[in-house]
Amino acid sequence: MTVPSSLLPTLLTLVIAAAGGALATLVGLPAGWLMGGAMAVTAAAMAGVKVAMPDRLRDVAFLLVGMSMGASVAPDSLSLITRWPVSIAALAIELVLIIAATGWMLTKLFKLDAGTAYLSSFPGHLSFVMGIAASGVGDARQIVIIQVIRIMMLTICVPIGAMILPIEHFDVSVVTTTLQWWELLALAAACIVGGQIFVWLKVPAGFVLGAMAVATVAKLGGLYTAALPGPLVLITFIMTGALIGSRFSGISRREFLQAAWGGLIATSMTVAIVTVMAWIVASIVQMPFGQVWLGLSPGALEGMGALGIALGYDTAFIAAHHVIRLLMLSFAIPAVVVVIRRREAATMEGQRQ
């Protein structure tokens, strides 16, 4: 039986992600299946290998991440809500600092136009950012490269930080019972419906959040208590790593190198700001530093959520803060674009005079 040629890039991507994940796990890297897979697929894409994650398979990955996050929510996690106002305030301050600092740096140091610089500096909401870029604001190719570098670096930083920093975090719970196949199918069906509803409602990261919402409500409501099967969680990590790495598909090495330094420096500034804010919040509210860091980190929800599961953190806290960040950006992005366009119009008017 031959494999259709259209499926070969997808199968190759998954094999590369699995191999990279296995190697990273073998050498003892935290969250190895996720981080190793993402790094391996990224390296393959940069080497010219045709990698791909079709939309349907991407949605399956989103579904699995959402289910895993919901199933990982601790029954007492909502008791921590009283501590969230401090971290949410820090999140708002952090977003202002990141956008202002990295946008300024990209315009002054790398001489990017204001549209490209500030759309590249927004920490998240990539689909919204690229939609605005497609309308004629900034250089869409440079924006996507800098944004993808941000997602990739943030996925790598947390596991490496867990190895070299004295970061306290929860031990990953030991699975004693797992869902039966019929329970798993019922939960998956409900999560698909929930995810589709969130997509119809145009909720950011709707499929992930909809699936997580259903899985969380079902667990807190006592409809199930068992964990997802280990092999399914492993598949989730491999697919998420493949998804992150495949975002480099179609980006030539020349294009990558042109935008790489700007992306690396911007992401390093972002990591520094997030780290300082997370340290302040963790010292005030007495939460594990790593958990706060993941909640404040402007990485992709599916990547940060999967890392939260792998490192044993409170997924409800992480997901809630990523939703709030996306909502804040939904208002901030159009406002900043309006300011940019007014400045560009004023500059053109001044040149004509």
mmCIF file of C-alpha atoms in Angstrom:
data_model
loop_
_atom_site.group_PDB
_atom_site.id
_atom_site.type_symbol
_atom_site.label_atom_id
_atom_site.label_comp_id
_atom_site.label_asym_id
_atom_site.label_seq_id
_atom_site.Cartn_x
_atom_site.Cartn_y
_atom_site.Cartn_z
ATOM 1 C CA MET A 1 0.000 0.000 0.000
ATOM 2 C CA THR A 2 1.510 3.316 -1.093
ATOM 3 C CA VAL A 3 1.155 6.571 0.817
ATOM 4 C CA PRO A 4 -0.330 9.453 -1.241
ATOM 5 C CA SER A 5 2.385 11.963 -2.090
ATOM 6 C CA SER A 6 0.322 14.785 -0.570
ATOM 7 C CA LEU A 7 0.575 13.083 2.827
ATOM 8 C CA LEU A 8 4.325 12.531 2.754
ATOM 9 C CA PRO A 9 5.322 16.007 4.077
ATOM 10 C CA THR A 10 2.862 15.632 6.963
ATOM 11 C CA LEU A 11 4.044 12.140 7.864
ATOM 12 C CA LEU A 12 7.662 13.265 7.605
ATOM 13 C CA THR A 13 6.933 16.224 9.890
ATOM 14 C CA LEU A 14 5.401 13.968 12.543
ATOM 15 C CA VAL A 15 8.291 11.469 12.287
ATOM 16 C CA ILE A 16 10.838 14.283 12.681
ATOM 17 C CA ALA A 17 8.918 15.678 15.680
ATOM 18 C CA ALA A 18 8.747 12.239 17.307
ATOM 19 C CA ALA A 19 12.449 11.599 16.718
ATOM 20 C CA GLY A 20 13.420 15.010 18.078
ATOM 21 C CA GLY A 21 11.157 14.543 21.074
ATOM 22 C CA ALA A 22 12.558 11.096 21.804
ATOM 23 C CA LEU A 23 16.138 12.381 21.630
ATOM 24 C CA ALA A 24 15.406 15.355 23.902
ATOM 25 C CA THR A 25 13.688 13.060 26.399
ATOM 26 C CA LEU A 26 16.587 10.607 26.233
ATOM 27 C CA VAL A 27 19.106 13.301 27.211
ATOM 28 C CA GLY A 28 16.860 14.407 30.070
ATOM 29 C CA LEU A 29 15.421 17.726 28.861
ATOM 30 C CA PRO A 30 12.229 18.805 30.677
ATOM 31 C CA ALA A 31 9.165 18.707 28.395
ATOM 32 C CA GLY A 32 11.435 16.897 25.945
ATOM 33 C CA TRP A 33 8.719 15.507 23.680
ATOM 34 C CA LEU A 34 7.404 19.027 23.086
ATOM 35 C CA MET A 35 10.621 21.053 22.955
ATOM 36 C CA GLY A 36 12.643 18.433 21.079
ATOM 37 C CA GLY A 37 9.933 18.008 18.466
ATOM 38 C CA ALA A 38 9.608 21.747 17.911
ATOM 39 C CA MET A 39 13.377 22.189 17.549
ATOM 40 C CA ALA A 40 13.745 19.225 15.200
ATOM 41 C CA VAL A 41 10.960 20.320 12.847
ATOM 42 C CA THR A 42 12.256 23.906 12.870
ATOM 43 C CA ALA A 43 15.751 22.699 11.948
ATOM 44 C CA ALA A 44 14.305 20.541 9.164
ATOM 45 C CA ALA A 45 12.286 23.447 7.771
ATOM 46 C CA MET A 46 15.351 25.722 7.812
ATOM 47 C CA ALA A 47 17.337 22.983 6.019
ATOM 48 C CA GLY A 48 14.815 23.021 3.188
ATOM 49 C CA VAL A 49 12.821 19.928 4.123
ATOM 50 C CA LYS A 50 9.172 20.260 3.159
ATOM 51 C CA VAL A 51 7.250 20.135 6.445
ATOM 52 C CA ALA A 52 3.506 20.553 6.817
ATOM 53 C CA MET A 53 0.676 20.422 9.343
ATOM 54 C CA PRO A 54 -2.657 20.591 7.464
ATOM 55 C CA ASP A 55 -5.487 22.587 9.003
ATOM 56 C CA ARG A 56 -7.468 19.460 9.954
ATOM 57 C CA LEU A 57 -4.479 17.948 11.741
ATOM 58 C CA ARG A 58 -3.780 21.289 13.390
ATOM 59 C CA ASP A 59 -7.346 21.287 14.728
ATOM 60 C CA VAL A 60 -6.794 17.767 16.096
ATOM 61 C CA ALA A 61 -3.701 19.058 17.913
ATOM 62 C CA PHE A 62 -5.712 21.979 19.287
ATOM 63 C CA LEU A 63 -8.438 19.586 20.429
ATOM 64 C CA LEU A 64 -5.947 17.325 22.208
ATOM 65 C CA VAL A 65 -4.217 20.257 23.912
ATOM 66 C CA GLY A 66 -7.563 21.633 25.098
ATOM 67 C CA MET A 67 -8.681 18.234 26.382
ATOM 68 C CA SER A 68 -5.352 17.672 28.127
ATOM 69 C CA MET A 69 -5.428 21.077 29.794
ATOM 70 C CA GLY A 70 -8.981 20.566 31.000
ATOM 71 C CA ALA A 71 -8.235 17.079 32.276
ATOM 72 C CA SER A 72 -5.175 18.425 34.128
ATOM 73 C CA VAL A 73 -7.112 21.077 36.063
ATOM 74 C CA ALA A 74 -6.895 20.349 39.783
ATOM 75 C CA PRO A 75 -10.241 20.292 41.645
ATOM 76 C CA ASP A 76 -9.048 23.070 43.959
ATOM 77 C CA SER A 77 -7.503 25.242 41.221
ATOM 78 C CA LEU A 78 -10.347 27.761 41.284
ATOM 79 C CA SER A 79 -9.514 28.540 44.908
ATOM 80 C CA LEU A 80 -6.481 30.431 43.561
ATOM 81 C CA ILE A 81 -8.684 32.965 41.752
ATOM 82 C CA THR A 82 -8.344 35.410 44.659
ATOM 83 C CA ARG A 83 -4.636 35.695 43.798
ATOM 84 C CA TRP A 84 -5.211 36.429 40.118
ATOM 85 C CA PRO A 85 -5.793 40.233 40.290
ATOM 86 C CA VAL A 86 -2.112 40.788 41.098
ATOM 87 C CA SER A 87 -0.926 38.697 38.153
ATOM 88 C CA ILE A 88 -3.508 40.227 35.794
ATOM 89 C CA ALA A 89 -2.314 43.729 36.725
ATOM 90 C CA ALA A 90 1.249 42.589 36.078
ATOM 91 C CA LEU A 91 0.125 41.198 32.718
ATOM 92 C CA ALA A 92 -1.264 44.592 31.651
ATOM 93 C CA ILE A 93 1.913 46.422 32.711
ATOM 94 C CA GLU A 94 4.047 43.803 30.990
ATOM 95 C CA LEU A 95 2.217 44.172 27.658
ATOM 96 C CA VAL A 96 2.771 47.941 27.620
ATOM 97 C CA LEU A 97 6.478 47.489 28.392
ATOM 98 C CA ILE A 98 6.983 44.780 25.759
ATOM 99 C CA ILE A 99 5.202 46.638 22.960
ATOM 100 C CA ALA A 100 6.863 49.980 23.729
ATOM 101 C CA ALA A 101 10.389 48.632 24.257
ATOM 102 C CA THR A 102 10.587 46.126 21.391
ATOM 103 C CA GLY A 103 8.756 48.392 18.945
ATOM 104 C CA TRP A 104 11.157 51.238 19.707
ATOM 105 C CA MET A 105 14.167 48.912 19.410
ATOM 106 C CA LEU A 106 13.108 47.538 16.026
ATOM 107 C CA THR A 107 12.581 51.034 14.591
ATOM 108 C CA LYS A 108 15.794 52.566 15.972
ATOM 109 C CA LEU A 109 18.251 49.670 15.822
ATOM 110 C CA PHE A 110 17.001 47.764 12.775
ATOM 111 C CA LYS A 111 15.443 50.725 10.950
ATOM 112 C CA LEU A 112 12.123 48.964 10.368
ATOM 113 C CA ASP A 113 9.133 51.095 9.493
ATOM 114 C CA ALA A 114 6.729 51.715 12.374
ATOM 115 C CA GLY A 115 4.069 49.342 11.034
ATOM 116 C CA THR A 116 6.475 46.407 10.722
ATOM 117 C CA ALA A 117 8.190 47.163 14.051
ATOM 118 C CA TYR A 118 5.092 47.450 16.201
ATOM 119 C CA LEU A 119 3.128 44.624 14.573
ATOM 120 C CA SER A 120 6.220 42.476 15.180
ATOM 121 C CA SER A 121 6.319 43.589 18.821
ATOM 122 C CA PHE A 122 2.771 42.561 19.758
ATOM 123 C CA PRO A 123 3.143 39.534 22.057
ATOM 124 C CA GLY A 124 0.464 37.278 20.635
ATOM 125 C CA HIS A 125 -2.766 37.272 18.586
ATOM 126 C CA LEU A 126 -0.750 36.298 15.490
ATOM 127 C CA SER A 127 -3.760 35.731 13.218
ATOM 128 C CA PHE A 128 -5.117 39.209 14.045
ATOM 129 C CA VAL A 129 -1.686 40.767 13.526
ATOM 130 C CA MET A 130 -1.211 39.061 10.161
ATOM 131 C CA GLY A 131 -4.708 40.093 9.074
ATOM 132 C CA ILE A 132 -3.798 43.730 9.669
ATOM 133 C CA ALA A 133 -0.425 43.269 7.952
ATOM 134 C CA ALA A 134 -2.223 41.806 4.913
ATOM 135 C CA SER A 135 -4.270 45.017 4.687
ATOM 136 C CA GLY A 136 -1.090 46.959 3.914
ATOM 137 C CA VAL A 137 0.413 47.803 7.309
ATOM 138 C CA GLY A 138 4.079 46.770 7.548
ATOM 139 C CA ASP A 139 6.064 43.989 5.850
ATOM 140 C CA ALA A 140 4.054 40.800 6.375
ATOM 141 C CA ARG A 141 6.988 38.426 5.756
ATOM 142 C CA GLN A 142 9.267 40.074 8.320
ATOM 143 C CA ILE A 143 6.435 40.287 10.821
ATOM 144 C CA VAL A 144 5.636 36.579 10.603
ATOM 145 C CA ILE A 145 9.315 35.584 10.930
ATOM 146 C CA ILE A 146 9.846 37.716 14.044
ATOM 147 C CA GLN A 147 6.586 36.462 15.562
ATOM 148 C CA VAL A 148 7.402 32.797 14.849
ATOM 149 C CA ILE A 149 10.875 33.238 16.383
ATOM 150 C CA ARG A 150 9.135 34.587 19.501
ATOM 151 C CA ILE A 151 6.908 31.516 19.787
ATOM 152 C CA MET A 152 9.798 29.138 19.190
ATOM 153 C CA MET A 153 12.153 30.797 21.674
ATOM 154 C CA LEU A 154 9.543 30.961 24.407
ATOM 155 C CA THR A 155 8.820 27.251 23.984
ATOM 156 C CA ILE A 156 12.518 26.517 24.450
ATOM 157 C CA CYS A 157 13.193 28.975 27.290
ATOM 158 C CA VAL A 158 10.872 27.407 29.884
ATOM 159 C CA PRO A 159 12.319 23.855 29.867
ATOM 160 C CA ILE A 160 15.885 25.178 29.767
ATOM 161 C CA GLY A 161 15.072 27.544 32.633
ATOM 162 C CA ALA A 162 13.644 24.625 34.587
ATOM 163 C CA MET A 163 17.053 22.929 34.332
ATOM 164 C CA ILE A 164 19.400 25.814 35.183
ATOM 165 C CA LEU A 165 17.315 27.971 37.534
ATOM 166 C CA PRO A 166 16.142 27.139 41.066
ATOM 167 C CA ILE A 167 12.513 27.106 39.927
ATOM 168 C CA GLU A 168 10.001 25.470 42.227
ATOM 169 C CA HIS A 169 7.126 23.761 40.463
ATOM 170 C CA PHE A 170 4.487 21.163 41.184
ATOM 171 C CA ASP A 171 5.407 17.548 40.660
ATOM 172 C CA VAL A 172 3.555 16.065 37.718
ATOM 173 C CA SER A 173 0.760 14.001 39.171
ATOM 174 C CA VAL A 174 1.112 10.248 38.920
ATOM 175 C CA VAL A 175 -1.658 8.740 36.800
ATOM 176 C CA THR A 176 -3.488 5.972 38.636
ATOM 177 C CA THR A 177 -6.558 5.557 36.428
ATOM 178 C CA THR A 178 -7.214 6.583 32.841
ATOM 179 C CA LEU A 179 -10.400 7.179 30.918
ATOM 180 C CA GLN A 180 -12.051 4.203 29.224
ATOM 181 C CA TRP A 181 -12.254 4.337 25.436
ATOM 182 C CA TRP A 182 -15.958 5.178 25.446
ATOM 183 C CA GLU A 183 -15.427 7.937 28.034
ATOM 184 C CA LEU A 184 -12.590 9.322 25.926
ATOM 185 C CA LEU A 185 -14.728 9.340 22.777
ATOM 186 C CA ALA A 186 -17.618 11.029 24.601
ATOM 187 C CA LEU A 187 -15.295 13.681 26.033
ATOM 188 C CA ALA A 188 -13.674 14.256 22.626
ATOM 189 C CA ALA A 189 -17.084 14.652 20.945
ATOM 190 C CA ALA A 190 -18.204 17.186 23.561
ATOM 191 C CA CYS A 191 -14.893 19.060 23.236
ATOM 192 C CA ILE A 192 -15.262 19.240 19.440
ATOM 193 C CA VAL A 193 -18.699 20.821 19.868
ATOM 194 C CA GLY A 194 -17.374 23.235 22.481
ATOM 195 C CA GLY A 195 -14.410 24.167 20.332
ATOM 196 C CA GLN A 196 -16.581 24.742 17.273
ATOM 197 C CA ILE A 197 -18.932 26.980 19.268
ATOM 198 C CA PHE A 198 -15.990 29.074 20.465
ATOM 199 C CA VAL A 199 -14.746 29.337 16.861
ATOM 200 C CA TRP A 200 -18.199 30.488 15.685
ATOM 201 C CA LEU A 201 -18.203 33.068 18.476
ATOM 202 C CA LYS A 202 -14.784 34.252 17.187
ATOM 203 C CA VAL A 203 -13.113 33.649 20.546
ATOM 204 C CA PRO A 204 -9.297 33.901 20.182
ATOM 205 C CA ALA A 205 -7.711 30.418 20.106
ATOM 206 C CA GLY A 206 -11.307 29.202 20.037
ATOM 207 C CA PHE A 207 -10.753 25.508 19.377
ATOM 208 C CA VAL A 208 -8.216 25.125 22.190
ATOM 209 C CA LEU A 209 -10.230 27.176 24.673
ATOM 210 C CA GLY A 210 -13.566 25.601 23.743
ATOM 211 C CA ALA A 211 -12.193 22.093 24.202
ATOM 212 C CA MET A 212 -10.560 23.081 27.487
ATOM 213 C CA ALA A 213 -13.751 24.727 28.754
ATOM 214 C CA VAL A 214 -15.798 21.584 28.137
ATOM 215 C CA ALA A 215 -13.165 19.269 29.634
ATOM 216 C CA THR A 216 -12.743 21.539 32.672
ATOM 217 C CA VAL A 217 -16.480 21.899 33.372
ATOM 218 C CA ALA A 218 -16.959 18.159 32.996
ATOM 219 C CA LYS A 219 -14.127 17.411 35.418
ATOM 220 C CA LEU A 220 -15.085 19.996 38.042
ATOM 221 C CA GLY A 221 -18.688 18.805 37.697
ATOM 222 C CA GLY A 222 -17.641 15.280 38.618
ATOM 223 C CA LEU A 223 -18.488 13.704 35.244
ATOM 224 C CA TYR A 224 -15.024 12.146 35.151
ATOM 225 C CA THR A 225 -11.991 12.018 37.424
ATOM 226 C CA ALA A 226 -9.544 9.795 35.524
ATOM 227 C CA ALA A 227 -6.677 11.158 33.463
ATOM 228 C CA LEU A 228 -6.111 10.967 29.728
ATOM 229 C CA PRO A 229 -4.128 7.896 28.634
ATOM 230 C CA GLY A 230 -0.371 8.452 28.669
ATOM 231 C CA PRO A 231 0.131 7.591 24.972
ATOM 232 C CA LEU A 232 -2.497 10.182 24.011
ATOM 233 C CA VAL A 233 -0.734 12.887 26.048
ATOM 234 C CA LEU A 234 2.534 11.880 24.372
ATOM 235 C CA ILE A 235 0.910 12.214 20.941
ATOM 236 C CA THR A 236 -0.366 15.642 21.994
ATOM 237 C CA PHE A 237 3.160 16.809 22.800
ATOM 238 C CA ILE A 238 4.550 15.457 19.508
ATOM 239 C CA MET A 239 1.810 17.095 17.426
ATOM 240 C CA THR A 240 2.180 20.415 19.257
ATOM 241 C CA GLY A 241 5.944 20.386 18.686
ATOM 242 C CA ALA A 242 5.374 19.617 15.007
ATOM 243 C CA LEU A 243 2.848 22.455 14.792
ATOM 244 C CA ILE A 244 5.241 24.998 16.328
ATOM 245 C CA GLY A 245 8.140 23.961 14.104
ATOM 246 C CA SER A 246 6.049 23.810 10.927
ATOM 247 C CA ARG A 247 5.360 27.536 11.204
ATOM 248 C CA PHE A 248 8.821 28.040 9.694
ATOM 249 C CA SER A 249 7.686 26.265 6.516
ATOM 250 C CA GLY A 250 8.008 28.446 3.423
ATOM 251 C CA ILE A 251 10.461 30.850 5.047
ATOM 252 C CA SER A 252 13.752 30.874 3.144
ATOM 253 C CA ARG A 253 17.050 30.967 4.990
ATOM 254 C CA ARG A 254 17.767 34.378 3.461
ATOM 255 C CA GLU A 255 14.474 35.784 4.736
ATOM 256 C CA PHE A 256 15.036 34.173 8.106
ATOM 257 C CA LEU A 257 18.528 35.633 8.501
ATOM 258 C CA GLN A 258 17.303 39.099 7.485
ATOM 259 C CA ALA A 259 14.792 39.160 10.325
ATOM 260 C CA ALA A 260 16.468 36.766 12.754
ATOM 261 C CA TRP A 261 18.538 39.246 14.750
ATOM 262 C CA GLY A 262 15.581 41.553 15.234
ATOM 263 C CA GLY A 263 13.435 38.603 16.292
ATOM 264 C CA LEU A 264 16.052 37.217 18.674
ATOM 265 C CA ILE A 265 16.720 40.545 20.372
ATOM 266 C CA ALA A 266 12.996 41.390 20.584
ATOM 267 C CA THR A 267 12.241 37.977 22.089
ATOM 268 C CA SER A 268 15.157 38.268 24.527
ATOM 269 C CA MET A 269 13.770 41.613 25.698
ATOM 270 C CA THR A 270 10.345 40.006 26.053
ATOM 271 C CA VAL A 271 11.769 37.107 28.078
ATOM 272 C CA ALA A 272 13.603 39.543 30.370
ATOM 273 C CA ILE A 273 10.466 41.610 31.001
ATOM 274 C CA VAL A 274 8.318 38.512 31.600
ATOM 275 C CA THR A 275 10.912 37.047 33.960
ATOM 276 C CA VAL A 276 11.096 40.194 36.102
ATOM 277 C CA MET A 277 7.300 40.533 36.243
ATOM 278 C CA ALA A 278 6.868 36.826 37.057
ATOM 279 C CA TRP A 279 9.443 37.076 39.874
ATOM 280 C CA ILE A 280 7.608 40.065 41.372
ATOM 281 C CA VAL A 281 4.202 38.356 41.143
ATOM 282 C CA ALA A 282 5.483 35.013 42.468
ATOM 283 C CA SER A 283 7.008 36.747 45.495
ATOM 284 C CA ILE A 284 3.719 38.522 46.260
ATOM 285 C CA VAL A 285 1.130 35.779 45.713
ATOM 286 C CA GLN A 286 3.236 32.755 46.711
ATOM 287 C CA MET A 287 2.797 30.788 43.498
ATOM 288 C CA PRO A 288 5.483 28.726 41.768
ATOM 289 C CA PHE A 289 7.634 31.023 39.642
ATOM 290 C CA GLY A 290 7.427 28.730 36.623
ATOM 291 C CA GLN A 291 3.625 28.685 36.719
ATOM 292 C CA VAL A 292 3.434 32.481 36.861
ATOM 293 C CA TRP A 293 6.017 32.725 34.079
ATOM 294 C CA LEU A 294 3.927 30.487 31.824
ATOM 295 C CA GLY A 295 0.790 32.487 32.625
ATOM 296 C CA LEU A 296 2.478 35.798 31.771
ATOM 297 C CA SER A 297 4.486 34.406 28.857
ATOM 298 C CA PRO A 298 3.299 35.674 25.446
ATOM 299 C CA GLY A 299 3.705 32.349 23.700
ATOM 300 C CA ALA A 300 1.091 30.455 21.738
ATOM 301 C CA LEU A 301 -1.640 29.092 24.024
ATOM 302 C CA GLU A 302 -1.266 25.543 22.731
ATOM 303 C CA GLY A 303 2.491 25.583 23.353
ATOM 304 C CA MET A 304 2.332 27.176 26.802
ATOM 305 C CA GLY A 305 -0.591 24.951 27.763
ATOM 306 C CA ALA A 306 1.292 21.817 26.750
ATOM 307 C CA LEU A 307 4.330 22.989 28.708
ATOM 308 C CA GLY A 308 2.115 23.589 31.732
ATOM 309 C CA ILE A 309 0.869 20.007 31.543
ATOM 310 C CA ALA A 310 4.395 18.618 31.116
ATOM 311 C CA LEU A 311 5.751 20.604 34.077
ATOM 312 C CA GLY A 312 2.796 19.966 36.380
ATOM 313 C CA TYR A 313 1.435 23.513 36.681
ATOM 314 C CA ASP A 314 -2.117 24.792 37.177
ATOM 315 C CA THR A 315 -3.510 24.850 33.638
ATOM 316 C CA ALA A 316 -6.571 26.889 34.659
ATOM 317 C CA PHE A 317 -4.297 29.745 35.779
ATOM 318 C CA ILE A 318 -2.235 29.571 32.596
ATOM 319 C CA ALA A 319 -5.227 29.445 30.234
ATOM 320 C CA ALA A 320 -7.092 32.264 32.001
ATOM 321 C CA HIS A 321 -4.141 34.622 31.720
ATOM 322 C CA HIS A 322 -3.599 33.821 28.048
ATOM 323 C CA VAL A 323 -7.259 34.543 27.318
ATOM 324 C CA ILE A 324 -7.032 37.871 29.161
ATOM 325 C CA ARG A 325 -3.819 38.729 27.260
ATOM 326 C CA LEU A 326 -5.535 38.063 23.931
ATOM 327 C CA LEU A 327 -8.505 40.208 24.951
ATOM 328 C CA MET A 328 -6.186 43.057 25.942
ATOM 329 C CA LEU A 329 -4.390 42.779 22.603
ATOM 330 C CA SER A 330 -7.727 42.815 20.741
ATOM 331 C CA PHE A 331 -8.126 46.408 21.911
ATOM 332 C CA ALA A 332 -4.448 47.403 21.887
ATOM 333 C CA ILE A 333 -3.566 46.316 18.337
ATOM 334 C CA PRO A 334 -6.180 48.450 16.496
ATOM 335 C CA ALA A 335 -5.400 51.435 18.745
ATOM 336 C CA VAL A 336 -1.668 51.275 18.000
ATOM 337 C CA VAL A 337 -2.300 50.801 14.265
ATOM 338 C CA VAL A 338 -4.479 53.923 14.224
ATOM 339 C CA VAL A 339 -1.666 55.905 15.880
ATOM 340 C CA ILE A 340 0.856 54.550 13.351
ATOM 341 C CA ARG A 341 -1.318 55.459 10.383
ATOM 342 C CA ARG A 342 -1.919 58.970 11.731
ATOM 343 C CA ARG A 343 1.816 59.478 12.168
ATOM 344 C CA GLU A 344 2.498 58.196 8.649
ATOM 345 C CA ALA A 345 -0.187 60.505 7.247
ATOM 346 C CA ALA A 346 1.268 63.453 9.151
ATOM 347 C CA THR A 347 4.782 62.632 7.877
ATOM 348 C CA MET A 348 3.592 62.434 4.255
ATOM 349 C CA GLU A 349 1.724 65.698 4.644
ATOM 350 C CA GLY A 350 4.854 67.351 6.027
ATOM 351 C CA GLN A 351 6.942 66.070 3.106
ATOM 352 C CA ARG A 352 4.456 67.486 0.588
ATOM 353 C CA GLN A 353 4.665 70.878 2.235
#
